[in-house]
Short mmCIF file of C-alpha atoms and ligand atoms in Angstrom, two decimals:
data_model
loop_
_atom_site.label_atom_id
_atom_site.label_comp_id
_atom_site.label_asym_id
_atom_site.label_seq_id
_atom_site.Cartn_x
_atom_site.Cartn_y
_atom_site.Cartn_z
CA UNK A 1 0.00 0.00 0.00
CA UNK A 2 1.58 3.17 -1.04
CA UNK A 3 0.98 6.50 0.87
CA UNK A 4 -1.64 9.17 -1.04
CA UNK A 5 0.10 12.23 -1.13
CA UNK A 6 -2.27 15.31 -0.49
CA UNK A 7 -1.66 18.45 -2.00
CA UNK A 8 -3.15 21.82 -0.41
CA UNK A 9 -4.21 23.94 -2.80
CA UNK A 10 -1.45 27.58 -2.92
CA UNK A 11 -3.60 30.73 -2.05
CA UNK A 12 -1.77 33.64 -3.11
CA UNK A 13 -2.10 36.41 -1.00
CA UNK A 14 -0.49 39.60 -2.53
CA UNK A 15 3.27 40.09 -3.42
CA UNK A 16 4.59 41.78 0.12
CA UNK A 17 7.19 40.10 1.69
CA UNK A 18 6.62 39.03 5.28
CA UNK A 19 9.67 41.84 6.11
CA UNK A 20 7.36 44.16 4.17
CA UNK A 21 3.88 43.22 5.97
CA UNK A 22 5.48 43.15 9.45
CA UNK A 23 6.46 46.11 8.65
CA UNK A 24 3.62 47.86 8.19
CA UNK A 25 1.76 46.46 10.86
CA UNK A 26 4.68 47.91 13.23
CA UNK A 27 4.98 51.04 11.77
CA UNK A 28 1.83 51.84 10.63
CA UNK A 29 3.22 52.49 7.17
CA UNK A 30 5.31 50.74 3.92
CA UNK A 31 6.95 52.35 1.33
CA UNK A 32 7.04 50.83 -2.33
CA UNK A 33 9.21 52.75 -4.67
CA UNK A 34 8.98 52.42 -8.55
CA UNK A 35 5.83 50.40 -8.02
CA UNK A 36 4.38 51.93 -10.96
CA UNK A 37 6.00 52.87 -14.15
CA UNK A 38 5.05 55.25 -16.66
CA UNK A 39 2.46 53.28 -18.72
CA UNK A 40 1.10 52.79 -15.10
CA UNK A 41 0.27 56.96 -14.75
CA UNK A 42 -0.57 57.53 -18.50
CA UNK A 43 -3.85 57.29 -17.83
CA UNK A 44 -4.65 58.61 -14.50
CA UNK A 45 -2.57 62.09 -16.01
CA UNK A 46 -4.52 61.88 -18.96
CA UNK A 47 -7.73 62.14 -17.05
CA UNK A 48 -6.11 64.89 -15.05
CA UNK A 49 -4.68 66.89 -17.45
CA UNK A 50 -8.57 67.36 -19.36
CA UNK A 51 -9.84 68.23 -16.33
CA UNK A 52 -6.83 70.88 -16.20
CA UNK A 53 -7.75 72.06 -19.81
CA UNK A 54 -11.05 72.80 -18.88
CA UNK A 55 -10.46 75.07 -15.86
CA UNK A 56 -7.58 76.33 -18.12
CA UNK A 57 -10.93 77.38 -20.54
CA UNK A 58 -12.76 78.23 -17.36
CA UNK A 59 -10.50 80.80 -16.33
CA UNK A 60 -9.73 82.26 -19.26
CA UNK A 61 -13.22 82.44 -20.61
CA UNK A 62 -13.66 84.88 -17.17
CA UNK A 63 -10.62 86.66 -17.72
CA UNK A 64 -8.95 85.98 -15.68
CA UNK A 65 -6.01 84.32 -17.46
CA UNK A 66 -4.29 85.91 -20.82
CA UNK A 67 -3.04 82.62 -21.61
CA UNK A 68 -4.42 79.03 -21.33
CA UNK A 69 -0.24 77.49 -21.49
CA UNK A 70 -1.45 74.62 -23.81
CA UNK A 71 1.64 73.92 -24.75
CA UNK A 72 2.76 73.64 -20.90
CA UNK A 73 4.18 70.39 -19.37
CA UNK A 74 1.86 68.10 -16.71
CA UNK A 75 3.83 69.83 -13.78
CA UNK A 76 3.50 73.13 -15.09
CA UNK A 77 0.58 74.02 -15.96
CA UNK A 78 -1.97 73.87 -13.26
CA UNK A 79 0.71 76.35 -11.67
CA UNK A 80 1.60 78.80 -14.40
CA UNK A 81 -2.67 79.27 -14.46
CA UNK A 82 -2.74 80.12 -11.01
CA UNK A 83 0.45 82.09 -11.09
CA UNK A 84 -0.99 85.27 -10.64
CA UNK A 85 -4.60 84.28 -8.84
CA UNK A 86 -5.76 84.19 -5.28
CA UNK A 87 -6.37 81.01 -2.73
CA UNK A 88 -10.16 81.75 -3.51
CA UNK A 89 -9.66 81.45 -7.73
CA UNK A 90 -8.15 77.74 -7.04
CA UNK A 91 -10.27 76.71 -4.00
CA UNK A 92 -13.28 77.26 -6.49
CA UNK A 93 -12.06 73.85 -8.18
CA UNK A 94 -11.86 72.49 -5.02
CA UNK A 95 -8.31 71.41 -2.68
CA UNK A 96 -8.79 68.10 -4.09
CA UNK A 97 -10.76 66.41 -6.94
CA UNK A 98 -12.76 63.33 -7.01
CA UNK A 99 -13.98 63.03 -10.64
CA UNK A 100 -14.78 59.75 -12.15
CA UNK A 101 -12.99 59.80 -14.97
CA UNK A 102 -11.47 56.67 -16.92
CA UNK A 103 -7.90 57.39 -16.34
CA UNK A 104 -8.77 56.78 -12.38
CA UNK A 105 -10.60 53.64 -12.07
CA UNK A 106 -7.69 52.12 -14.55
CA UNK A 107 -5.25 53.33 -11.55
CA UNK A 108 -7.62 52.47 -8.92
CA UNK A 109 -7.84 48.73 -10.64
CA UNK A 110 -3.83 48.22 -11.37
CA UNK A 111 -2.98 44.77 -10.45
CA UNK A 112 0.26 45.98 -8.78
CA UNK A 113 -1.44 47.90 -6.22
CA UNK A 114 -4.12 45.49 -5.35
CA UNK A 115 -0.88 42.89 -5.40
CA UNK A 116 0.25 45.11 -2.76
CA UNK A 117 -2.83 45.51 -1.00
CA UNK A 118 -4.04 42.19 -1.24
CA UNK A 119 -0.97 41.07 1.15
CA UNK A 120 -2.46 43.02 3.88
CA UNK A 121 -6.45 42.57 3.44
CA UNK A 122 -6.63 39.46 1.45
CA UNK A 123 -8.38 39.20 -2.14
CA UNK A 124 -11.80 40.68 -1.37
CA UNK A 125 -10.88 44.29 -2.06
CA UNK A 126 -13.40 47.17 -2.54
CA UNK A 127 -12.11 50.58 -3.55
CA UNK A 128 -13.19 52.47 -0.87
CA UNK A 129 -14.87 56.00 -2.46
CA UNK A 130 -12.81 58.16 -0.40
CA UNK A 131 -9.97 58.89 -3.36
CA UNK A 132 -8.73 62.07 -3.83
CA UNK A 133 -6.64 63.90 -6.88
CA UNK A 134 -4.29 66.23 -5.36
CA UNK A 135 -2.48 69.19 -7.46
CA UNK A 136 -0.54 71.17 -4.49
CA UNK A 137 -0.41 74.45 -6.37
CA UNK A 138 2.99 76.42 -5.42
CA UNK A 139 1.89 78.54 -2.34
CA UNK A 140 -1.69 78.12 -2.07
CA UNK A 141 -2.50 77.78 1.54
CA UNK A 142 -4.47 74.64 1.18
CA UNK A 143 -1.12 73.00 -0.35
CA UNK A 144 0.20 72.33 3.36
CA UNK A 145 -2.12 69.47 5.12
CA UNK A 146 -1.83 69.27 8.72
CA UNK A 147 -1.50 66.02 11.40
CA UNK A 148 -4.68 64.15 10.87
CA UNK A 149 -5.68 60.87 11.07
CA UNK A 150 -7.64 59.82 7.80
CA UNK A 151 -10.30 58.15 9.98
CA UNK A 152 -11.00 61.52 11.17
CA UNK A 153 -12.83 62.03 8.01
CA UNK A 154 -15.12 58.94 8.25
CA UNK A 155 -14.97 58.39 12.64
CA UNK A 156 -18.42 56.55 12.13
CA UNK A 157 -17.75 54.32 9.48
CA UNK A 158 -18.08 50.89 10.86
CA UNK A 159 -14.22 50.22 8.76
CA UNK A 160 -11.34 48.74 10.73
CA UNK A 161 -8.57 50.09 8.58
CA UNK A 162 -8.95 51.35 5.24
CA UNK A 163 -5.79 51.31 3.98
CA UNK A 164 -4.49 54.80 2.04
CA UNK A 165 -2.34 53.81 -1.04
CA UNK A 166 -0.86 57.43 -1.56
CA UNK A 167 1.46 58.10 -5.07
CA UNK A 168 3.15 61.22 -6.07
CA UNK A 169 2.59 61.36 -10.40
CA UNK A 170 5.84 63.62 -10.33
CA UNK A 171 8.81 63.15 -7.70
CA UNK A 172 7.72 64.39 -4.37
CA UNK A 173 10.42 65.91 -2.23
CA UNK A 174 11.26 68.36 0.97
CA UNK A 175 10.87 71.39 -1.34
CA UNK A 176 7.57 70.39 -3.30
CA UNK A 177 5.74 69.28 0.02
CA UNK A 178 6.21 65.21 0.35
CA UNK A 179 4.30 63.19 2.78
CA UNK A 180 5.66 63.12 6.32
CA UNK A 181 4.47 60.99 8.67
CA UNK A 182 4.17 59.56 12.52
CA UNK A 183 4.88 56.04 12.74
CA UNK A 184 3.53 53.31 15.20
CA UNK A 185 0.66 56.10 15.19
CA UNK A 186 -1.99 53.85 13.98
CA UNK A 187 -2.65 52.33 16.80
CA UNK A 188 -4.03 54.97 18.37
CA UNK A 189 -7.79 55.51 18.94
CA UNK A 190 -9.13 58.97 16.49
CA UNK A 191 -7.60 61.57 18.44
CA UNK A 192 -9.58 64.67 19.45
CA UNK A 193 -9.31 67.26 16.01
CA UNK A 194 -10.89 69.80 15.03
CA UNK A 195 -11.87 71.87 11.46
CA UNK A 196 -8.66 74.07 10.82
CA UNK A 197 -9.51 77.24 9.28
CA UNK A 198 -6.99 78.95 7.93
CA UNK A 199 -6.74 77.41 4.55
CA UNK A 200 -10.31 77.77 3.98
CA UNK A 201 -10.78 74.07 2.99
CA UNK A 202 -11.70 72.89 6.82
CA UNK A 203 -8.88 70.29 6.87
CA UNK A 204 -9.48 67.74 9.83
CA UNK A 205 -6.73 68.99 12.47
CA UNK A 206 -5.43 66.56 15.42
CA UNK A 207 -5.85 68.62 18.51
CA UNK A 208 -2.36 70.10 20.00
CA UNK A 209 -2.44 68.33 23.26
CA UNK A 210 -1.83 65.19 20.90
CA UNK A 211 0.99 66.89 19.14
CA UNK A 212 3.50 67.13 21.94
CA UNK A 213 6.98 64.75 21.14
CA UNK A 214 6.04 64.33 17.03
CA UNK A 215 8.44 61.75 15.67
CA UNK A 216 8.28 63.06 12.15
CA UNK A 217 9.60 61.20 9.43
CA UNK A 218 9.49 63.34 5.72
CA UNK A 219 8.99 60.63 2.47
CA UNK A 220 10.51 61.83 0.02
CA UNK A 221 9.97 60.03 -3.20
CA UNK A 222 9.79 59.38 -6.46
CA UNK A 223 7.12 59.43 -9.29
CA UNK A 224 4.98 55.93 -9.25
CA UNK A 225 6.14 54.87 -5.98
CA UNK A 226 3.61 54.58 -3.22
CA UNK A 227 3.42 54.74 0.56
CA UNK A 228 0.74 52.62 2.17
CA UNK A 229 -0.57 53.70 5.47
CA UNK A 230 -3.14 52.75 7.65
CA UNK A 231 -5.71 55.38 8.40
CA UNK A 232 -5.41 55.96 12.00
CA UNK A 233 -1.86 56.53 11.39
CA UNK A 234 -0.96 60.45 11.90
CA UNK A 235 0.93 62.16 8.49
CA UNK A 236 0.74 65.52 7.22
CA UNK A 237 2.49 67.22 4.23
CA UNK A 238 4.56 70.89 3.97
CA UNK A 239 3.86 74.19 1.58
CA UNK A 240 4.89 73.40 -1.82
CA UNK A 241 7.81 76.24 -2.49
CA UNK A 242 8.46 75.39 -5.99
CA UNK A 243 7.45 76.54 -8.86
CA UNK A 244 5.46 73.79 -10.34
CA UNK A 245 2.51 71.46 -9.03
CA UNK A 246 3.48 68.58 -6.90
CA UNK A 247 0.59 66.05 -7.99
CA UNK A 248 -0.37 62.81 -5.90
CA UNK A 249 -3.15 60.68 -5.89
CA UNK A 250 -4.24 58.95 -2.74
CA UNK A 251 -6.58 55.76 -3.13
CA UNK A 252 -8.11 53.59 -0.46
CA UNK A 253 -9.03 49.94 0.18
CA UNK A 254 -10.79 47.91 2.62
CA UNK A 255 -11.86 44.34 3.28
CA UNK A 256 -15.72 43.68 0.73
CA UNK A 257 -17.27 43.06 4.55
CA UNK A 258 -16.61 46.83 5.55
CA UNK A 259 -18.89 50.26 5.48
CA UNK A 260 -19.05 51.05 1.66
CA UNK A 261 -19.34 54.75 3.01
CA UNK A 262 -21.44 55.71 0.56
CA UNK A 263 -22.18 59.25 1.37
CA UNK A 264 -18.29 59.58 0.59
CA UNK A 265 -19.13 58.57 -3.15
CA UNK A 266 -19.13 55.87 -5.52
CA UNK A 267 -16.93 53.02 -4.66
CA UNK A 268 -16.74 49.19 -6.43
CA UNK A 269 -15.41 45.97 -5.82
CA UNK A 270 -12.07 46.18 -7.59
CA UNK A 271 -10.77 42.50 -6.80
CA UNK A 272 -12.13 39.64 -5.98
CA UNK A 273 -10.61 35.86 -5.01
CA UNK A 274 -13.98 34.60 -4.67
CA UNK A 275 -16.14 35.97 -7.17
CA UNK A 276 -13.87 37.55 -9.86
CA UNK A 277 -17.17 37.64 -12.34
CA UNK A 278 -18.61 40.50 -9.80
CA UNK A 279 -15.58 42.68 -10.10
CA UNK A 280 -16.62 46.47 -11.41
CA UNK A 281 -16.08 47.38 -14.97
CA UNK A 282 -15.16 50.91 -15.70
CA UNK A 283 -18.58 50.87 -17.05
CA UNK A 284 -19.96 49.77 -13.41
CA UNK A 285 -18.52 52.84 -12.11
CA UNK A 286 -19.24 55.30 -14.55
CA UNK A 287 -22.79 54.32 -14.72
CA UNK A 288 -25.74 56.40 -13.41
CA UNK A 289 -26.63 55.54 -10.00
CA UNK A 290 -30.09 57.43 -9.22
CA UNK A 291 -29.01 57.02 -5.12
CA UNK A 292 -26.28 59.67 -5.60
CA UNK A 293 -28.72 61.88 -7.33
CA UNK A 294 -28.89 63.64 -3.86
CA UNK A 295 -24.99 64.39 -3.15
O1 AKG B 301 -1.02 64.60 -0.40
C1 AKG B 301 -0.91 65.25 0.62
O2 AKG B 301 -0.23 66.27 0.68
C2 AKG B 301 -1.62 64.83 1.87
C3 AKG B 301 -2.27 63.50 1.69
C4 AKG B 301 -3.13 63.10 2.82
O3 AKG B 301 -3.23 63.73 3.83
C5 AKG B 301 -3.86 61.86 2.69
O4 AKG B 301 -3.74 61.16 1.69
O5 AKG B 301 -4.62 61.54 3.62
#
């Protein structure tokens, strides 16, 4: 009588290394440099860039421009419009933008960052609607984000942690306002904040008393690399003092069984182990969904 061998089947669970998972759960954070290349971004600053054309038209069809800098590079532009405007002209367009356009549900579906994400939540993955564009126009007040926790933003949602995939589309450094950030923060309860109010965008604040002894660390880093942090975990980012726009994206994901938060927006199962024929198409997304009518 020979012995049956049994095989278990392999589950894959992401592409972290256990270094890189323990890691994160430690400090709250991981970074993954050159995660995405530039095929990666064409997309997402594709998307972008039409939705800088248009206030480019916006502005100028009020005057308030003399040129619309067509010809402008991706880093440029955005910043050579505003040149000459006030805090008020760009906070019209809002501190951060959460369009759906194509070129962001193609980022907010890349394999290599649910790869990444997958290693810490497993393969049920919804994209959680909280995703924000961010241009940080040279010198605009609303540029600099103070300490916050990103659960601040969402301290009822019954979600136990979203996970923030952040990624600068050009190199993010000291001068152009990178990401710093607190680590072994996240295990914190929400801290006390409050509604700042001197960038006129009502930023979430964590309240001084919690602000005594920071243990900053600035992340510098490059175009298509990403930091992954865990949303009770305290970062902030400086002024931009260049003289072109330091742009970022910052996604999140959570566990399917999770708070959808849908009075944050739209968002859609963007992986799935279990049930990959119930993943979201870009046509999902886009679609008209009469229960938003009312945001
Ligand atoms: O991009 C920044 O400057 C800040 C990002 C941030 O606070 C966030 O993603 O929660």
């Amino acid at each position: 009588m020979h012995s049956m061998s049994i095989t278990t089947p392999q589950i894959t669970w992401g592409n972290l290394t256990s270094e890189q998972i323990s890691y994160y759960d430690r400090e709250g954070y991981l970074i993954l440099p050159h995660l995405l290349n530039k095929e990666d971004m064409a997309r997402v600053i594709a998307s972008m860039s039409a939705k800088v054309n248009q206030i480019a038209h916006d502005l100028f069809a009020h005057g308030l421009v003399a040129s619309k800098y067509e010809d402008s590079p991706f880093e440029w532009r955005l910043a050579q419009l505003f040149a000459g405007l006030t805090d008020a002209h760009f906070l019209k367009y809002g501190r951060s933008w959460r369009d759906r356009l194509p070129g962001y549900f193609d980022l907010m579906s890349n394999p290599k960052i649910l790869d990444a994400v997958e290693s810490l939540i497993g393969g049920e993955i919804f994209a959680n609607p909280v995703y924000n564009t961010r241009p940080k126009v040279p010198h605009v007040a609303a540029g600099a984000v103070p300490w916050h926790q990103d659960k601040s933003y969402w301290p009822d949602a019954n979600s136990n942690p979203v996970i923030t995939v952040w990624i600068p589309l050009v190199d993010a450094n000291l001068e152009n306002g990178c990401l710093h950030i607190w680590p072994r923060t996240h295990r914190k309860r929400v801290l006390s904040y409050h509604r700042e109010t001197h960038t006129g965008t009502g930023y979430t604040e964590t309240d001084a008393q919690h602000l005594k002894n920071v243990r900053v660390v600035p992340l510098p880093l490059e175009a298509g690399g990403a930091i992954l942090f865990n949303d009770r975990c305290l970062h902030m980012s400086t002024p931009n003092n260049t003289r072109t726009v330091r742009w970022s994206v910052d996604l999140r994901y959570q566990p399917t069984d999770q708070d959808p938060m849908p009075q944050h927006g739209i968002g859609f199962l963007a992986r799935s182990r279990r049930y990959p024929e119930r993943m979201a198409t870009l046509e999902d997304w886009l679609a008209y969904l009469p229960e938003h009518e009312a945001r």
